[in-house]
Amino acid sequence: MADALDIFNQNAFSVTTMALGMREIKYVPSYIGALGLFRTSTIDTLDFTIEKDADQNIFIIGSSPRGGVGQTFGKNRRTLRKLPVPHFQVDDAIYADEVQSVRAFGDAIATERLVDRISRRAGEVSNSFALTEEYHRLKVVTTGQMLDKDGTVLFDYYAEMGESAPSVIDMDLDNASPARGALRIKCAAIVRQMAQALDGIPYSGILALCGDAFWDQLVTHSEVEKTYINWSAAQDMRGNLIQMNSTTTGIYGAMSLFDIQWVNYRGGLSVGIGTNDCYFIPLGTPDLFKTVYAPADYIETVNTMGQRLYSKVYRMQNDKGMNMEFQSNVIHYCSRPRVIIHATMT
């Protein structure tokens, strides 16, 4: 039995090679990931430190008598927050009988077939890690928190950054007789609120991630219909609603309205946005959302720079087969959660 499993001692099953193989697997398409909102980086430690400057002390200076005492200028304070990087792991196994079925073909062919077998399983696991990443990032973008699978709060970035969540906005989309220009006024208020929350930090636009019912009420709102009627953009809007309805985009539809880019997020597999909800986030803001990867808990990865995924194969006790382990050590965070604006349709 030991000879049959000697192929696992080859370089093809090393941690480095296995990790490269997992990176070659195509990931499940994810809209939040595709947006490029999260800037990724790697660290060689198990904790991640965030340094944040206090708000700048800027004020209007009043006059003072010549030769007298002027106003004092307060000193900004920097704060450090040390966050442990969460560990996510999936365990699998290949048993002796599976090795036996290919052993007669020789070491080279056996190795090739086992690599294919492991790659297929790695592909399935990779899809699960991609789904998990989309779940984590979507929760950070919409709630300002990194949540575990069961909804447990891993990190509350409002608390970590010393900020408060803005009040929820009622868009009143289900009003049968809305006041003239009511929706435009609400959108203008959101644009102003976003700019004030960002202060002097640059941004290129505002994205609205809409749940299904919110989106349906929005696109059928009388003010939206009047805005697009007899305008060339009406054709573009209809085209987008059809063109965006694809499994590869991660959204059902998109349109531009009142200086905001609206999208109907396509959820699934317990990842999604509440049907009545909408979340507004700025685009093009540097270092607003970040993803940090830490090293695996293996001897050979100590003090090395982290990577997105790791995989390892090792013998079972009494040579019953080979254990497989897949893991990711990652934290997703928002440095200024105060900019996330939550709205409902009613």
Short mmCIF file of C-alpha atoms in Angstrom, two decimals:
data_model
loop_
_atom_site.label_atom_id
_atom_site.label_comp_id
_atom_site.label_asym_id
_atom_site.label_seq_id
_atom_site.Cartn_x
_atom_site.Cartn_y
_atom_site.Cartn_z
CA MET A 1 0.00 0.00 0.00
CA ALA A 2 2.89 2.34 0.77
CA ASP A 3 4.24 1.91 -2.78
CA ALA A 4 0.85 2.73 -4.26
CA LEU A 5 0.83 6.04 -2.44
CA ASP A 6 4.41 7.02 -3.21
CA ILE A 7 3.17 9.17 -6.08
CA PHE A 8 1.89 11.66 -3.50
CA ASN A 9 5.48 12.39 -2.54
CA GLN A 10 6.07 13.97 -5.94
CA ASN A 11 6.30 17.70 -6.48
CA ALA A 12 2.91 17.68 -8.23
CA PHE A 13 1.28 17.48 -4.81
CA SER A 14 3.35 20.11 -3.01
CA VAL A 15 1.57 23.04 -1.38
CA THR A 16 2.99 25.47 -3.93
CA THR A 17 2.01 23.41 -6.98
CA MET A 18 -1.43 22.66 -5.59
CA ALA A 19 -2.04 26.34 -4.93
CA LEU A 20 -1.04 27.20 -8.50
CA GLY A 21 -3.47 24.59 -9.76
CA MET A 22 -6.31 26.10 -7.76
CA ARG A 23 -5.58 29.54 -9.17
CA GLU A 24 -6.05 28.11 -12.65
CA ILE A 25 -9.60 27.07 -11.84
CA LYS A 26 -12.20 29.46 -13.18
CA TYR A 27 -14.13 31.15 -10.42
CA VAL A 28 -17.86 31.64 -10.24
CA PRO A 29 -18.65 35.06 -11.74
CA SER A 30 -19.21 37.65 -9.02
CA TYR A 31 -20.43 41.18 -9.60
CA ILE A 32 -18.86 42.78 -6.53
CA GLY A 33 -15.52 41.17 -7.33
CA ALA A 34 -15.77 42.17 -10.99
CA LEU A 35 -16.37 45.81 -10.04
CA GLY A 36 -12.85 46.07 -8.69
CA LEU A 37 -14.08 47.83 -5.55
CA PHE A 38 -11.76 45.85 -3.30
CA ARG A 39 -8.05 46.47 -3.64
CA THR A 40 -6.18 43.29 -2.72
CA SER A 41 -2.90 42.97 -0.85
CA THR A 42 -0.99 40.28 1.03
CA ILE A 43 0.74 40.13 4.40
CA ASP A 44 3.14 37.66 6.06
CA THR A 45 1.54 37.88 9.51
CA LEU A 46 -1.68 36.59 11.08
CA ASP A 47 -2.95 40.02 12.16
CA PHE A 48 -3.71 43.06 10.06
CA THR A 49 -3.23 46.59 11.38
CA ILE A 50 -5.27 49.54 10.17
CA GLU A 51 -3.95 53.03 10.84
CA LYS A 52 -6.42 55.87 10.62
CA ASP A 53 -5.95 59.61 10.95
CA ALA A 54 -8.56 61.54 12.90
CA ASP A 55 -10.64 64.03 10.93
CA GLN A 56 -8.64 67.06 9.85
CA ASN A 57 -8.95 70.05 12.14
CA ILE A 58 -10.09 72.68 9.65
CA PHE A 59 -12.05 75.75 10.74
CA ILE A 60 -12.82 79.38 9.93
CA ILE A 61 -10.30 81.61 11.66
CA GLY A 62 -11.65 84.59 13.51
CA SER A 63 -9.86 87.91 13.82
CA SER A 64 -7.64 88.56 16.85
CA PRO A 65 -5.83 91.67 18.10
CA ARG A 66 -2.33 92.27 16.77
CA GLY A 67 0.24 91.16 19.30
CA GLY A 68 -2.40 89.17 21.15
CA VAL A 69 -3.19 85.46 21.41
CA GLY A 70 -4.59 83.70 18.36
CA GLN A 71 -6.75 80.62 18.05
CA THR A 72 -5.15 77.29 18.90
CA PHE A 73 -4.80 74.52 16.36
CA GLY A 74 -5.61 71.04 17.69
CA LYS A 75 -3.34 68.12 16.85
CA ASN A 76 -4.74 65.24 14.84
CA ARG A 77 -4.55 61.84 16.49
CA ARG A 78 -3.76 58.62 14.72
CA THR A 79 -5.39 55.40 15.83
CA LEU A 80 -4.25 51.83 15.23
CA ARG A 81 -6.59 48.84 15.04
CA LYS A 82 -5.20 45.32 15.03
CA LEU A 83 -7.54 42.77 13.46
CA PRO A 84 -6.92 38.98 13.36
CA VAL A 85 -7.30 37.54 9.86
CA PRO A 86 -10.13 34.93 9.79
CA HIS A 87 -9.34 31.36 8.70
CA PHE A 88 -11.62 29.45 6.30
CA GLN A 89 -11.00 25.75 5.60
CA VAL A 90 -12.57 22.84 3.69
CA ASP A 91 -11.45 19.21 4.24
CA ASP A 92 -11.75 16.37 1.74
CA ALA A 93 -10.12 12.97 1.15
CA ILE A 94 -9.04 10.48 -1.50
CA TYR A 95 -9.22 6.90 -0.26
CA ALA A 96 -6.99 3.94 -1.10
CA ASP A 97 -9.59 2.35 -3.39
CA GLU A 98 -9.52 5.42 -5.63
CA VAL A 99 -5.73 5.13 -5.92
CA GLN A 100 -6.00 1.39 -6.59
CA SER A 101 -8.15 1.97 -9.67
CA VAL A 102 -5.37 3.81 -11.49
CA ARG A 103 -2.21 2.24 -9.99
CA ALA A 104 -1.78 -0.46 -12.68
CA PHE A 105 -1.20 2.14 -15.40
CA GLY A 106 2.16 3.21 -13.93
CA ASP A 107 3.38 6.11 -11.88
CA ALA A 108 3.24 8.78 -14.58
CA ILE A 109 -0.32 8.01 -15.70
CA ALA A 110 -1.44 7.44 -12.12
CA THR A 111 -0.08 10.79 -11.11
CA GLU A 112 -1.77 12.49 -14.07
CA ARG A 113 -5.14 10.91 -13.30
CA LEU A 114 -4.93 11.73 -9.62
CA VAL A 115 -4.01 15.32 -10.43
CA ASP A 116 -7.10 15.50 -12.64
CA ARG A 117 -9.21 14.01 -9.86
CA ILE A 118 -7.87 16.46 -7.32
CA SER A 119 -8.29 19.34 -9.77
CA ARG A 120 -11.97 18.49 -10.24
CA ARG A 121 -12.51 18.54 -6.50
CA ALA A 122 -10.42 21.68 -6.21
CA GLY A 123 -12.67 23.28 -8.82
CA GLU A 124 -15.76 22.56 -6.76
CA VAL A 125 -14.09 23.89 -3.62
CA SER A 126 -12.82 26.94 -5.50
CA ASN A 127 -16.36 27.78 -6.51
CA SER A 128 -17.36 27.62 -2.86
CA PHE A 129 -14.51 29.93 -1.87
CA ALA A 130 -15.52 32.34 -4.66
CA LEU A 131 -19.11 32.31 -3.43
CA THR A 132 -17.86 32.91 0.13
CA GLU A 133 -15.76 35.84 -1.04
CA GLU A 134 -18.73 37.39 -2.82
CA TYR A 135 -20.84 36.90 0.32
CA HIS A 136 -18.25 38.57 2.55
CA ARG A 137 -17.65 41.46 0.18
CA LEU A 138 -21.33 42.08 -0.43
CA LYS A 139 -21.97 42.22 3.33
CA VAL A 140 -19.09 44.67 3.81
CA VAL A 141 -20.39 46.85 0.98
CA THR A 142 -23.99 46.84 2.20
CA THR A 143 -23.79 46.53 6.00
CA GLY A 144 -20.32 47.76 6.86
CA GLN A 145 -19.70 44.42 8.56
CA MET A 146 -17.87 41.20 7.73
CA LEU A 147 -20.25 38.39 8.60
CA ASP A 148 -19.69 34.67 9.05
CA LYS A 149 -21.78 32.02 7.27
CA ASP A 150 -24.41 31.98 10.03
CA GLY A 151 -24.65 35.77 10.18
CA THR A 152 -22.35 36.14 13.18
CA VAL A 153 -20.51 39.46 13.06
CA LEU A 154 -16.78 38.86 12.59
CA PHE A 155 -15.97 42.57 12.34
CA ASP A 156 -18.22 45.61 12.72
CA TYR A 157 -16.35 48.32 10.87
CA TYR A 158 -18.55 51.10 12.25
CA ALA A 159 -17.30 50.16 15.70
CA GLU A 160 -13.73 49.51 14.51
CA MET A 161 -13.51 52.88 12.75
CA GLY A 162 -15.42 54.83 15.39
CA GLU A 163 -18.23 55.80 13.03
CA SER A 164 -22.03 55.59 13.01
CA ALA A 165 -24.31 54.19 10.32
CA PRO A 166 -26.43 56.82 8.52
CA SER A 167 -30.19 56.72 8.96
CA VAL A 168 -32.12 54.53 6.52
CA ILE A 169 -33.77 56.54 3.73
CA ASP A 170 -37.37 55.88 2.68
CA MET A 171 -37.50 56.36 -1.10
CA ASP A 172 -41.32 56.11 -1.07
CA LEU A 173 -41.33 54.29 -4.41
CA ASP A 174 -44.68 52.61 -3.82
CA ASN A 175 -46.50 55.92 -3.47
CA ALA A 176 -49.31 55.88 -6.04
CA SER A 177 -49.39 59.70 -6.22
CA PRO A 178 -45.86 60.99 -5.55
CA ALA A 179 -45.24 64.72 -5.40
CA ARG A 180 -43.72 66.31 -8.49
CA GLY A 181 -39.96 65.74 -8.56
CA ALA A 182 -39.98 63.83 -5.25
CA LEU A 183 -37.67 61.06 -6.49
CA ARG A 184 -35.22 63.49 -8.05
CA ILE A 185 -35.07 65.47 -4.82
CA LYS A 186 -34.35 62.31 -2.79
CA CYS A 187 -31.59 61.34 -5.22
CA ALA A 188 -30.08 64.83 -5.06
CA ALA A 189 -30.06 64.55 -1.26
CA ILE A 190 -28.25 61.19 -1.52
CA VAL A 191 -25.61 62.71 -3.81
CA ARG A 192 -25.04 65.55 -1.33
CA GLN A 193 -24.95 63.15 1.62
CA MET A 194 -22.38 60.98 -0.13
CA ALA A 195 -20.17 63.97 -0.93
CA GLN A 196 -20.38 65.21 2.68
CA ALA A 197 -19.54 61.74 4.06
CA LEU A 198 -16.49 61.51 1.81
CA ASP A 199 -15.51 65.09 2.62
CA GLY A 200 -12.50 65.87 0.41
CA ILE A 201 -11.87 62.26 -0.68
CA PRO A 202 -12.28 61.89 -4.46
CA TYR A 203 -14.84 59.62 -6.07
CA SER A 204 -15.97 59.06 -9.64
CA GLY A 205 -19.65 58.26 -9.17
CA ILE A 206 -22.32 56.57 -7.09
CA LEU A 207 -23.51 52.99 -7.53
CA ALA A 208 -26.90 51.83 -6.24
CA LEU A 209 -27.23 48.08 -5.59
CA CYS A 210 -30.95 47.30 -5.74
CA GLY A 211 -33.00 44.35 -4.54
CA ASP A 212 -35.62 42.91 -6.88
CA ALA A 213 -38.77 44.62 -5.55
CA PHE A 214 -36.93 47.93 -5.14
CA TRP A 215 -35.76 47.75 -8.75
CA ASP A 216 -39.20 46.89 -10.08
CA GLN A 217 -40.75 49.84 -8.25
CA LEU A 218 -37.96 52.12 -9.45
CA VAL A 219 -38.16 51.35 -13.17
CA THR A 220 -41.96 51.62 -13.16
CA HIS A 221 -42.03 54.84 -11.12
CA SER A 222 -43.90 57.60 -12.93
CA GLU A 223 -40.99 60.02 -12.60
CA VAL A 224 -38.58 57.52 -14.14
CA GLU A 225 -40.92 56.83 -17.04
CA LYS A 226 -41.38 60.55 -17.67
CA THR A 227 -37.64 61.08 -17.56
CA TYR A 228 -36.99 58.52 -20.27
CA ILE A 229 -40.03 59.09 -22.49
CA ASN A 230 -39.31 60.67 -25.91
CA TRP A 231 -35.57 60.56 -25.15
CA SER A 232 -32.93 58.53 -26.95
CA ALA A 233 -31.81 57.04 -23.63
CA ALA A 234 -35.13 55.22 -23.43
CA GLN A 235 -33.88 52.80 -26.06
CA ASP A 236 -30.60 52.35 -24.19
CA MET A 237 -32.50 51.67 -20.99
CA ARG A 238 -34.64 49.00 -22.64
CA GLY A 239 -31.53 47.48 -24.20
CA ASN A 240 -29.69 47.37 -20.89
CA LEU A 241 -32.58 45.65 -19.19
CA ILE A 242 -32.31 42.86 -21.75
CA GLN A 243 -28.55 42.81 -22.30
CA MET A 244 -27.70 42.75 -18.61
CA ASN A 245 -29.99 39.77 -18.04
CA SER A 246 -27.12 37.29 -18.22
CA THR A 247 -25.55 34.75 -15.91
CA THR A 248 -22.13 36.26 -16.58
CA THR A 249 -22.80 39.79 -15.36
CA GLY A 250 -24.19 39.16 -11.90
CA ILE A 251 -26.99 41.66 -12.41
CA TYR A 252 -30.45 41.62 -13.98
CA GLY A 253 -30.46 45.18 -15.27
CA ALA A 254 -28.82 48.59 -15.10
CA MET A 255 -29.60 52.22 -15.85
CA SER A 256 -28.24 55.69 -15.17
CA LEU A 257 -30.61 58.14 -13.49
CA PHE A 258 -30.18 61.39 -11.54
CA ASP A 259 -26.36 61.14 -11.37
CA ILE A 260 -26.55 57.60 -9.94
CA GLN A 261 -25.81 54.27 -11.62
CA TRP A 262 -28.53 51.81 -10.61
CA VAL A 263 -28.15 48.00 -10.91
CA ASN A 264 -30.45 45.14 -9.98
CA TYR A 265 -28.10 42.74 -8.19
CA ARG A 266 -28.54 39.09 -9.08
CA GLY A 267 -28.31 36.94 -5.97
CA GLY A 268 -28.41 33.21 -5.32
CA LEU A 269 -27.13 30.48 -3.01
CA SER A 270 -27.84 32.59 0.09
CA VAL A 271 -25.96 35.58 -1.34
CA GLY A 272 -28.08 38.58 -2.18
CA ILE A 273 -29.72 41.87 -1.27
CA GLY A 274 -33.04 42.21 0.54
CA THR A 275 -35.77 42.55 -2.05
CA ASN A 276 -36.96 45.93 -0.70
CA ASP A 277 -33.47 47.35 -0.12
CA CYS A 278 -30.98 49.48 -1.99
CA TYR A 279 -27.43 50.44 -1.00
CA PHE A 280 -25.51 53.43 -2.35
CA ILE A 281 -21.72 53.30 -2.45
CA PRO A 282 -19.12 55.58 -4.04
CA LEU A 283 -17.02 54.44 -6.98
CA GLY A 284 -13.37 55.28 -7.58
CA THR A 285 -12.61 56.05 -3.93
CA PRO A 286 -9.03 55.02 -3.09
CA ASP A 287 -8.57 52.42 -0.34
CA LEU A 288 -12.24 52.45 0.66
CA PHE A 289 -12.70 48.69 0.32
CA LYS A 290 -9.76 46.32 0.72
CA THR A 291 -9.03 42.58 0.80
CA VAL A 292 -5.97 41.27 2.63
CA TYR A 293 -4.67 37.69 2.36
CA ALA A 294 -2.55 36.11 5.12
CA PRO A 295 -0.39 32.94 4.99
CA ALA A 296 -1.69 29.43 5.70
CA ASP A 297 -1.01 27.59 8.95
CA TYR A 298 1.65 25.29 7.44
CA ILE A 299 5.34 25.09 8.38
CA GLU A 300 6.37 25.83 4.79
CA THR A 301 4.26 29.03 4.66
CA VAL A 302 5.51 30.61 7.90
CA ASN A 303 6.57 34.23 7.30
CA THR A 304 5.66 34.02 3.60
CA MET A 305 3.31 36.42 1.86
CA GLY A 306 -0.29 35.23 1.91
CA GLN A 307 -2.15 34.14 -1.18
CA ARG A 308 -5.79 33.74 -2.05
CA LEU A 309 -6.09 29.96 -1.71
CA TYR A 310 -4.00 27.08 -0.38
CA SER A 311 -4.31 23.34 -0.90
CA LYS A 312 -2.45 20.44 0.71
CA VAL A 313 -2.49 16.64 0.36
CA TYR A 314 -1.18 14.39 3.16
CA ARG A 315 -1.41 10.72 4.22
CA MET A 316 -4.16 9.38 6.41
CA GLN A 317 -3.31 7.39 9.47
CA ASN A 318 -2.45 3.72 8.62
CA ASP A 319 -2.25 4.64 4.92
CA LYS A 320 -6.03 4.45 4.42
CA GLY A 321 -5.84 7.18 1.84
CA MET A 322 -4.90 10.82 1.45
CA ASN A 323 -6.42 13.81 3.17
CA MET A 324 -7.01 16.99 1.20
CA GLU A 325 -7.23 20.42 2.74
CA PHE A 326 -8.18 23.73 1.14
CA GLN A 327 -7.99 27.02 2.96
CA SER A 328 -8.08 30.78 2.68
CA ASN A 329 -6.99 33.31 5.29
CA VAL A 330 -8.56 36.60 4.36
CA ILE A 331 -10.14 39.74 5.71
CA HIS A 332 -12.35 42.14 3.73
CA TYR A 333 -12.94 45.56 5.19
CA CYS A 334 -14.26 49.09 4.64
CA SER A 335 -12.14 51.97 5.92
CA ARG A 336 -15.03 54.48 5.95
CA PRO A 337 -18.34 52.65 6.45
CA ARG A 338 -20.10 55.97 7.04
CA VAL A 339 -20.31 56.40 3.25
CA ILE A 340 -22.64 53.40 2.83
CA ILE A 341 -26.20 54.70 2.44
CA HIS A 342 -29.08 52.29 2.98
CA ALA A 343 -32.50 52.98 1.43
CA THR A 344 -35.78 51.11 1.23
CA MET A 345 -38.59 51.44 -1.26
CA THR A 346 -41.12 52.30 1.44
#
